[in-house]
């Protein structure tokens, strides 16, 4: 394992990219704190145990990232009980597809709450912790929908466009105060449980590097967190070499 560093909080740790991010930052020497909805807490605890067996340190929290009360409490608990937050990653997706005539106000609002509003709360609380220390990195996971609205993705695109705007505003405000804010556009399908449940050729795509691999994506996040302030990246786009764009 690498030398010990500060705490890395990852908001939204599922079976794919979130887990890969947790393992990558733990391998980098960070104490990793991971969140997911409370009903998935056992899965997170199992991941934390695996990270511990590999020589890292991780903590699991069952949190609804849309709840201001729960998120404020989470940040306070981590700063008090674990250590100073050096990296915060917002990694909630909420990718759903509905035709505009089938998109209910409940669907639209829920997707916005998950993919945009929750990101605002995480970013705000991260800034409150980091600005007084004059250092830290805040990373937001975006998608193709962050920059282009496809048919059937009005709710998702609106939310991801909004999250990108939050990230841009935060970067301009917080950069001069020593806080690195970056937005990562994941442009393409990511290998994982969801994709494997909907496509039958994932193994072949992965063998040819034609699908985004969570472990490879995670290395780019780690690289962003390592960047010196003389050469910060704000927006990074990642896609397989064969992806049309």
PDB file of C-alpha atoms in Angstrom:
ATOM      1  CA  UNK A   1       0.000   0.000   0.000  1.00  0.00           C
ATOM      2  CA  UNK A   2       1.030   3.628  -0.543  1.00  0.00           C
ATOM      3  CA  UNK A   3       1.877   5.985   2.294  1.00  0.00           C
ATOM      4  CA  UNK A   4      -1.129   7.073   4.340  1.00  0.00           C
ATOM      5  CA  UNK A   5      -2.985  10.129   3.109  1.00  0.00           C
ATOM      6  CA  UNK A   6      -6.142  11.962   4.138  1.00  0.00           C
ATOM      7  CA  UNK A   7      -9.707  10.773   3.941  1.00  0.00           C
ATOM      8  CA  UNK A   8     -11.496  10.159   0.624  1.00  0.00           C
ATOM      9  CA  UNK A   9     -15.300  10.149   0.673  1.00  0.00           C
ATOM     10  CA  UNK A  10     -17.102   8.519  -2.257  1.00  0.00           C
ATOM     11  CA  UNK A  11     -20.817   9.280  -2.433  1.00  0.00           C
ATOM     12  CA  UNK A  12     -22.540   6.553  -4.432  1.00  0.00           C
ATOM     13  CA  UNK A  13     -20.619   3.271  -4.283  1.00  0.00           C
ATOM     14  CA  UNK A  14     -22.279   0.551  -6.307  1.00  0.00           C
ATOM     15  CA  UNK A  15     -20.942  -2.635  -7.862  1.00  0.00           C
ATOM     16  CA  UNK A  16     -19.081  -0.933 -10.710  1.00  0.00           C
ATOM     17  CA  UNK A  17     -17.273   2.391 -10.808  1.00  0.00           C
ATOM     18  CA  UNK A  18     -17.960   3.275  -7.178  1.00  0.00           C
ATOM     19  CA  UNK A  19     -16.327   0.081  -5.915  1.00  0.00           C
ATOM     20  CA  UNK A  20     -13.389   0.564  -8.272  1.00  0.00           C
ATOM     21  CA  UNK A  21     -12.927   4.129  -7.012  1.00  0.00           C
ATOM     22  CA  UNK A  22     -12.969   2.932  -3.404  1.00  0.00           C
ATOM     23  CA  UNK A  23     -10.317   0.303  -4.087  1.00  0.00           C
ATOM     24  CA  UNK A  24      -8.162   2.702  -6.108  1.00  0.00           C
ATOM     25  CA  UNK A  25      -8.140   5.488  -3.530  1.00  0.00           C
ATOM     26  CA  UNK A  26      -7.518   2.985  -0.729  1.00  0.00           C
ATOM     27  CA  UNK A  27      -4.552   1.628  -2.686  1.00  0.00           C
ATOM     28  CA  UNK A  28      -3.337   5.218  -3.024  1.00  0.00           C
ATOM     29  CA  UNK A  29      -3.173   5.441   0.772  1.00  0.00           C
ATOM     30  CA  UNK A  30      -6.440   7.217   1.552  1.00  0.00           C
ATOM     31  CA  UNK A  31      -8.794   6.137   4.290  1.00  0.00           C
ATOM     32  CA  UNK A  32     -11.939   5.603   2.220  1.00  0.00           C
ATOM     33  CA  UNK A  33     -15.457   6.410   3.386  1.00  0.00           C
ATOM     34  CA  UNK A  34     -18.241   5.023   1.179  1.00  0.00           C
ATOM     35  CA  UNK A  35     -21.954   5.747   1.004  1.00  0.00           C
ATOM     36  CA  UNK A  36     -24.969   4.067  -0.501  1.00  0.00           C
ATOM     37  CA  UNK A  37     -28.612   3.806   0.495  1.00  0.00           C
ATOM     38  CA  UNK A  38     -29.081   2.067   3.855  1.00  0.00           C
ATOM     39  CA  UNK A  39     -30.583  -1.043   2.263  1.00  0.00           C
ATOM     40  CA  UNK A  40     -27.202  -1.720   0.630  1.00  0.00           C
ATOM     41  CA  UNK A  41     -25.144  -1.238   3.790  1.00  0.00           C
ATOM     42  CA  UNK A  42     -24.205  -4.915   4.091  1.00  0.00           C
ATOM     43  CA  UNK A  43     -22.731  -4.855   0.587  1.00  0.00           C
ATOM     44  CA  UNK A  44     -20.683  -1.771   1.478  1.00  0.00           C
ATOM     45  CA  UNK A  45     -19.480  -3.364   4.685  1.00  0.00           C
ATOM     46  CA  UNK A  46     -18.327  -6.411   2.712  1.00  0.00           C
ATOM     47  CA  UNK A  47     -16.405  -4.127   0.339  1.00  0.00           C
ATOM     48  CA  UNK A  48     -14.851  -2.322   3.311  1.00  0.00           C
ATOM     49  CA  UNK A  49     -13.734  -5.684   4.678  1.00  0.00           C
ATOM     50  CA  UNK A  50     -12.161  -6.643   1.331  1.00  0.00           C
ATOM     51  CA  UNK A  51     -10.286  -3.341   1.222  1.00  0.00           C
ATOM     52  CA  UNK A  52      -9.061  -3.996   4.746  1.00  0.00           C
ATOM     53  CA  UNK A  53      -7.800  -7.454   3.787  1.00  0.00           C
ATOM     54  CA  UNK A  54      -5.830  -5.841   0.953  1.00  0.00           C
ATOM     55  CA  UNK A  55      -4.098  -3.550   3.428  1.00  0.00           C
ATOM     56  CA  UNK A  56      -6.319  -0.494   3.087  1.00  0.00           C
ATOM     57  CA  UNK A  57      -8.807   1.188   5.384  1.00  0.00           C
ATOM     58  CA  UNK A  58     -12.471   1.799   4.597  1.00  0.00           C
ATOM     59  CA  UNK A  59     -15.710   2.725   6.352  1.00  0.00           C
ATOM     60  CA  UNK A  60     -19.278   2.139   5.128  1.00  0.00           C
ATOM     61  CA  UNK A  61     -22.251   4.443   5.677  1.00  0.00           C
ATOM     62  CA  UNK A  62     -25.898   3.941   4.791  1.00  0.00           C
ATOM     63  CA  UNK A  63     -26.963   7.413   3.665  1.00  0.00           C
ATOM     64  CA  UNK A  64     -29.574   8.938   1.383  1.00  0.00           C
ATOM     65  CA  UNK A  65     -27.510  11.513  -0.518  1.00  0.00           C
ATOM     66  CA  UNK A  66     -30.676  13.521  -1.259  1.00  0.00           C
ATOM     67  CA  UNK A  67     -31.195  14.198   2.446  1.00  0.00           C
ATOM     68  CA  UNK A  68     -29.554  17.401   3.600  1.00  0.00           C
ATOM     69  CA  UNK A  69     -29.788  16.304   7.226  1.00  0.00           C
ATOM     70  CA  UNK A  70     -28.138  12.942   6.597  1.00  0.00           C
ATOM     71  CA  UNK A  71     -25.370  14.408   4.439  1.00  0.00           C
ATOM     72  CA  UNK A  72     -24.548  17.210   6.890  1.00  0.00           C
ATOM     73  CA  UNK A  73     -24.367  14.597   9.633  1.00  0.00           C
ATOM     74  CA  UNK A  74     -22.171  12.344   7.494  1.00  0.00           C
ATOM     75  CA  UNK A  75     -19.572  15.036   6.825  1.00  0.00           C
ATOM     76  CA  UNK A  76     -19.523  16.043  10.476  1.00  0.00           C
ATOM     77  CA  UNK A  77     -19.081  12.430  11.595  1.00  0.00           C
ATOM     78  CA  UNK A  78     -16.233  11.767   9.157  1.00  0.00           C
ATOM     79  CA  UNK A  79     -14.360  14.926  10.105  1.00  0.00           C
ATOM     80  CA  UNK A  80     -14.847  14.130  13.798  1.00  0.00           C
ATOM     81  CA  UNK A  81     -14.283  10.378  13.862  1.00  0.00           C
ATOM     82  CA  UNK A  82     -12.138   9.481  10.821  1.00  0.00           C
ATOM     83  CA  UNK A  83     -10.066  12.461   9.755  1.00  0.00           C
ATOM     84  CA  UNK A  84      -9.757  15.456   7.471  1.00  0.00           C
ATOM     85  CA  UNK A  85     -11.390  15.077   4.067  1.00  0.00           C
ATOM     86  CA  UNK A  86      -8.864  15.505   1.280  1.00  0.00           C
ATOM     87  CA  UNK A  87     -10.928  14.080  -1.605  1.00  0.00           C
ATOM     88  CA  UNK A  88     -14.692  13.939  -2.123  1.00  0.00           C
ATOM     89  CA  UNK A  89     -16.152  12.111  -5.123  1.00  0.00           C
ATOM     90  CA  UNK A  90     -19.820  12.418  -6.105  1.00  0.00           C
ATOM     91  CA  UNK A  91     -20.652   9.325  -8.145  1.00  0.00           C
ATOM     92  CA  UNK A  92     -24.437   8.919  -8.293  1.00  0.00           C
ATOM     93  CA  UNK A  93     -25.797   8.123 -11.744  1.00  0.00           C
ATOM     94  CA  UNK A  94     -29.629   7.880 -11.973  1.00  0.00           C
ATOM     95  CA  UNK A  95     -29.559   6.939 -15.663  1.00  0.00           C
ATOM     96  CA  UNK A  96     -33.111   6.164 -16.772  1.00  0.00           C
ATOM     97  CA  UNK A  97     -34.814   6.341 -20.158  1.00  0.00           C
ATOM     98  CA  UNK A  98     -38.373   7.576 -20.672  1.00  0.00           C
ATOM     99  CA  UNK A  99     -39.984   9.163 -23.698  1.00  0.00           C
ATOM    100  CA  UNK A 100     -40.997  12.728 -22.974  1.00  0.00           C
ATOM    101  CA  UNK A 101     -44.697  11.799 -22.992  1.00  0.00           C
ATOM    102  CA  UNK A 102     -44.062   9.059 -20.455  1.00  0.00           C
ATOM    103  CA  UNK A 103     -41.834  11.165 -18.186  1.00  0.00           C
ATOM    104  CA  UNK A 104     -43.853  11.937 -15.073  1.00  0.00           C
ATOM    105  CA  UNK A 105     -43.068  14.839 -12.776  1.00  0.00           C
ATOM    106  CA  UNK A 106     -42.146  12.265 -10.118  1.00  0.00           C
ATOM    107  CA  UNK A 107     -39.575  10.632 -12.419  1.00  0.00           C
ATOM    108  CA  UNK A 108     -38.114  13.962 -13.497  1.00  0.00           C
ATOM    109  CA  UNK A 109     -37.891  15.248  -9.931  1.00  0.00           C
ATOM    110  CA  UNK A 110     -36.388  12.042  -8.549  1.00  0.00           C
ATOM    111  CA  UNK A 111     -33.699  11.885 -11.239  1.00  0.00           C
ATOM    112  CA  UNK A 112     -32.831  15.543 -10.616  1.00  0.00           C
ATOM    113  CA  UNK A 113     -32.669  14.950  -6.860  1.00  0.00           C
ATOM    114  CA  UNK A 114     -30.324  11.993  -7.281  1.00  0.00           C
ATOM    115  CA  UNK A 115     -28.019  13.247 -10.025  1.00  0.00           C
ATOM    116  CA  UNK A 116     -27.963  17.006  -9.409  1.00  0.00           C
ATOM    117  CA  UNK A 117     -29.389  18.112  -6.063  1.00  0.00           C
ATOM    118  CA  UNK A 118     -27.473  15.452  -4.142  1.00  0.00           C
ATOM    119  CA  UNK A 119     -24.305  16.540  -5.936  1.00  0.00           C
ATOM    120  CA  UNK A 120     -24.896  20.126  -4.848  1.00  0.00           C
ATOM    121  CA  UNK A 121     -25.233  19.040  -1.209  1.00  0.00           C
ATOM    122  CA  UNK A 122     -22.087  16.893  -1.376  1.00  0.00           C
ATOM    123  CA  UNK A 123     -20.124  19.671  -3.062  1.00  0.00           C
ATOM    124  CA  UNK A 124     -21.301  22.313  -0.605  1.00  0.00           C
ATOM    125  CA  UNK A 125     -20.430  20.236   2.444  1.00  0.00           C
ATOM    126  CA  UNK A 126     -17.054  19.324   0.960  1.00  0.00           C
ATOM    127  CA  UNK A 127     -16.311  23.004   0.402  1.00  0.00           C
ATOM    128  CA  UNK A 128     -17.243  23.845   3.988  1.00  0.00           C
ATOM    129  CA  UNK A 129     -14.738  21.281   5.238  1.00  0.00           C
ATOM    130  CA  UNK A 130     -11.935  22.062   2.791  1.00  0.00           C
ATOM    131  CA  UNK A 131     -11.883  25.840   2.349  1.00  0.00           C
ATOM    132  CA  UNK A 132     -10.701  26.643   5.899  1.00  0.00           C
ATOM    133  CA  UNK A 133      -7.713  24.326   5.290  1.00  0.00           C
ATOM    134  CA  UNK A 134      -7.023  25.766   1.829  1.00  0.00           C
ATOM    135  CA  UNK A 135      -6.715  22.376   0.132  1.00  0.00           C
ATOM    136  CA  UNK A 136      -8.761  19.458  -1.195  1.00  0.00           C
ATOM    137  CA  UNK A 137     -10.175  17.866  -4.320  1.00  0.00           C
ATOM    138  CA  UNK A 138     -13.854  17.537  -5.273  1.00  0.00           C
ATOM    139  CA  UNK A 139     -14.698  15.275  -8.222  1.00  0.00           C
ATOM    140  CA  UNK A 140     -18.057  14.853  -9.955  1.00  0.00           C
ATOM    141  CA  UNK A 141     -18.986  11.928 -12.195  1.00  0.00           C
ATOM    142  CA  UNK A 142     -20.713  13.096 -15.348  1.00  0.00           C
ATOM    143  CA  UNK A 143     -21.978  11.308 -18.445  1.00  0.00           C
ATOM    144  CA  UNK A 144     -22.578  11.835 -22.138  1.00  0.00           C
ATOM    145  CA  UNK A 145     -25.860  13.385 -20.979  1.00  0.00           C
ATOM    146  CA  UNK A 146     -23.856  16.120 -19.235  1.00  0.00           C
ATOM    147  CA  UNK A 147     -23.128  17.701 -22.613  1.00  0.00           C
ATOM    148  CA  UNK A 148     -25.736  16.246 -24.988  1.00  0.00           C
ATOM    149  CA  UNK A 149     -29.416  15.463 -24.485  1.00  0.00           C
ATOM    150  CA  UNK A 150     -30.461  12.306 -26.358  1.00  0.00           C
ATOM    151  CA  UNK A 151     -33.998  11.249 -27.210  1.00  0.00           C
ATOM    152  CA  UNK A 152     -35.614   9.598 -24.210  1.00  0.00           C
ATOM    153  CA  UNK A 153     -33.196  11.110 -21.700  1.00  0.00           C
ATOM    154  CA  UNK A 154     -34.725  14.516 -20.940  1.00  0.00           C
ATOM    155  CA  UNK A 155     -34.763  13.945 -17.160  1.00  0.00           C
ATOM    156  CA  UNK A 156     -31.269  12.466 -17.001  1.00  0.00           C
ATOM    157  CA  UNK A 157     -29.758  15.085 -19.312  1.00  0.00           C
ATOM    158  CA  UNK A 158     -31.351  17.938 -17.377  1.00  0.00           C
ATOM    159  CA  UNK A 159     -29.933  16.584 -14.121  1.00  0.00           C
ATOM    160  CA  UNK A 160     -26.462  15.918 -15.507  1.00  0.00           C
ATOM    161  CA  UNK A 161     -26.328  19.280 -17.274  1.00  0.00           C
ATOM    162  CA  UNK A 162     -27.213  20.837 -13.938  1.00  0.00           C
ATOM    163  CA  UNK A 163     -24.511  18.920 -12.101  1.00  0.00           C
ATOM    164  CA  UNK A 164     -21.954  20.054 -14.670  1.00  0.00           C
ATOM    165  CA  UNK A 165     -23.015  23.662 -14.084  1.00  0.00           C
ATOM    166  CA  UNK A 166     -22.662  23.207 -10.334  1.00  0.00           C
ATOM    167  CA  UNK A 167     -19.150  21.817 -10.858  1.00  0.00           C
ATOM    168  CA  UNK A 168     -18.157  24.721 -13.133  1.00  0.00           C
ATOM    169  CA  UNK A 169     -19.430  27.323 -10.694  1.00  0.00           C
ATOM    170  CA  UNK A 170     -17.694  25.618  -7.797  1.00  0.00           C
ATOM    171  CA  UNK A 171     -14.411  25.384  -9.711  1.00  0.00           C
ATOM    172  CA  UNK A 172     -14.421  29.099 -10.474  1.00  0.00           C
ATOM    173  CA  UNK A 173     -15.302  30.008  -6.899  1.00  0.00           C
ATOM    174  CA  UNK A 174     -13.130  27.527  -5.020  1.00  0.00           C
ATOM    175  CA  UNK A 175     -10.051  27.248  -7.247  1.00  0.00           C
ATOM    176  CA  UNK A 176      -8.603  30.556  -5.984  1.00  0.00           C
ATOM    177  CA  UNK A 177      -9.113  29.215  -2.457  1.00  0.00           C
ATOM    178  CA  UNK A 178      -6.981  26.126  -3.096  1.00  0.00           C
ATOM    179  CA  UNK A 179      -9.740  23.624  -3.859  1.00  0.00           C
ATOM    180  CA  UNK A 180      -9.491  21.561  -7.049  1.00  0.00           C
ATOM    181  CA  UNK A 181     -12.931  20.863  -8.559  1.00  0.00           C
ATOM    182  CA  UNK A 182     -13.165  18.569 -11.582  1.00  0.00           C
ATOM    183  CA  UNK A 183     -15.969  17.049 -13.650  1.00  0.00           C
ATOM    184  CA  UNK A 184     -15.450  13.718 -15.439  1.00  0.00           C
ATOM    185  CA  UNK A 185     -17.563  12.967 -18.514  1.00  0.00           C
ATOM    186  CA  UNK A 186     -17.961   9.195 -18.832  1.00  0.00           C
ATOM    187  CA  UNK A 187     -18.798   8.887 -22.523  1.00  0.00           C
ATOM    188  CA  UNK A 188     -19.788   5.289 -23.182  1.00  0.00           C
ATOM    189  CA  UNK A 189     -21.017   2.119 -21.534  1.00  0.00           C
ATOM    190  CA  UNK A 190     -19.242   1.050 -18.341  1.00  0.00           C
ATOM    191  CA  UNK A 191     -18.667  -2.632 -17.667  1.00  0.00           C
ATOM    192  CA  UNK A 192     -20.698  -3.703 -14.646  1.00  0.00           C
ATOM    193  CA  UNK A 193     -23.768  -5.484 -13.339  1.00  0.00           C
ATOM    194  CA  UNK A 194     -26.235  -3.175 -15.116  1.00  0.00           C
ATOM    195  CA  UNK A 195     -24.621  -3.442 -18.548  1.00  0.00           C
ATOM    196  CA  UNK A 196     -24.082  -7.186 -18.222  1.00  0.00           C
ATOM    197  CA  UNK A 197     -27.756  -7.567 -17.398  1.00  0.00           C
ATOM    198  CA  UNK A 198     -28.746  -5.769 -20.601  1.00  0.00           C
ATOM    199  CA  UNK A 199     -26.088  -6.871 -23.123  1.00  0.00           C
ATOM    200  CA  UNK A 200     -24.724 -10.293 -23.976  1.00  0.00           C
ATOM    201  CA  UNK A 201     -21.432  -9.307 -25.632  1.00  0.00           C
ATOM    202  CA  UNK A 202     -19.695  -7.543 -22.762  1.00  0.00           C
ATOM    203  CA  UNK A 203     -16.894 -10.091 -22.397  1.00  0.00           C
ATOM    204  CA  UNK A 204     -15.976  -9.678 -26.046  1.00  0.00           C
ATOM    205  CA  UNK A 205     -16.097  -5.885 -25.799  1.00  0.00           C
ATOM    206  CA  UNK A 206     -13.926  -5.922 -22.674  1.00  0.00           C
ATOM    207  CA  UNK A 207     -11.373  -8.207 -24.330  1.00  0.00           C
ATOM    208  CA  UNK A 208     -10.996  -5.656 -27.127  1.00  0.00           C
ATOM    209  CA  UNK A 209     -11.027  -2.636 -24.754  1.00  0.00           C
ATOM    210  CA  UNK A 210     -14.228  -1.434 -26.437  1.00  0.00           C
ATOM    211  CA  UNK A 211     -16.087  -0.784 -23.189  1.00  0.00           C
ATOM    212  CA  UNK A 212     -15.085   1.419 -20.280  1.00  0.00           C
ATOM    213  CA  UNK A 213     -13.543  -0.623 -17.465  1.00  0.00           C
ATOM    214  CA  UNK A 214     -14.227   0.690 -13.940  1.00  0.00           C
ATOM    215  CA  UNK A 215     -10.667   0.043 -12.773  1.00  0.00           C
ATOM    216  CA  UNK A 216      -9.249   2.063 -15.668  1.00  0.00           C
ATOM    217  CA  UNK A 217     -11.670   4.933 -15.079  1.00  0.00           C
ATOM    218  CA  UNK A 218     -10.700   4.977 -11.407  1.00  0.00           C
ATOM    219  CA  UNK A 219      -7.055   5.548 -12.272  1.00  0.00           C
ATOM    220  CA  UNK A 220      -8.014   8.808 -13.983  1.00  0.00           C
ATOM    221  CA  UNK A 221      -9.789   9.995 -10.825  1.00  0.00           C
ATOM    222  CA  UNK A 222      -6.703   9.192  -8.768  1.00  0.00           C
ATOM    223  CA  UNK A 223      -4.580  11.117 -11.266  1.00  0.00           C
ATOM    224  CA  UNK A 224      -6.879  14.143 -10.960  1.00  0.00           C
ATOM    225  CA  UNK A 225      -6.512  14.081  -7.189  1.00  0.00           C
ATOM    226  CA  UNK A 226      -2.716  13.984  -7.561  1.00  0.00           C
ATOM    227  CA  UNK A 227      -2.493  17.006  -9.889  1.00  0.00           C
ATOM    228  CA  UNK A 228      -0.393  19.959  -8.722  1.00  0.00           C
ATOM    229  CA  UNK A 229      -2.244  23.259  -8.652  1.00  0.00           C
ATOM    230  CA  UNK A 230      -0.036  24.702 -11.387  1.00  0.00           C
ATOM    231  CA  UNK A 231      -1.776  22.373 -13.881  1.00  0.00           C
ATOM    232  CA  UNK A 232      -5.310  21.488 -12.759  1.00  0.00           C
ATOM    233  CA  UNK A 233      -7.827  19.826 -15.059  1.00  0.00           C
ATOM    234  CA  UNK A 234     -11.426  20.915 -14.677  1.00  0.00           C
ATOM    235  CA  UNK A 235     -13.146  18.666 -17.208  1.00  0.00           C
ATOM    236  CA  UNK A 236     -11.927  15.284 -18.385  1.00  0.00           C
ATOM    237  CA  UNK A 237     -13.745  13.050 -20.858  1.00  0.00           C
ATOM    238  CA  UNK A 238     -13.174   9.313 -20.972  1.00  0.00           C
ATOM    239  CA  UNK A 239     -14.326   6.918 -23.687  1.00  0.00           C
ATOM    240  CA  UNK A 240     -13.185   3.660 -25.306  1.00  0.00           C
ATOM    241  CA  UNK A 241     -10.953   3.989 -28.332  1.00  0.00           C
ATOM    242  CA  UNK A 242     -13.715   2.798 -30.673  1.00  0.00           C
ATOM    243  CA  UNK A 243     -16.490   5.000 -29.262  1.00  0.00           C
ATOM    244  CA  UNK A 244     -18.172   7.300 -31.804  1.00  0.00           C
ATOM    245  CA  UNK A 245     -18.284  10.899 -30.675  1.00  0.00           C
TER     246      UNK A 245
END
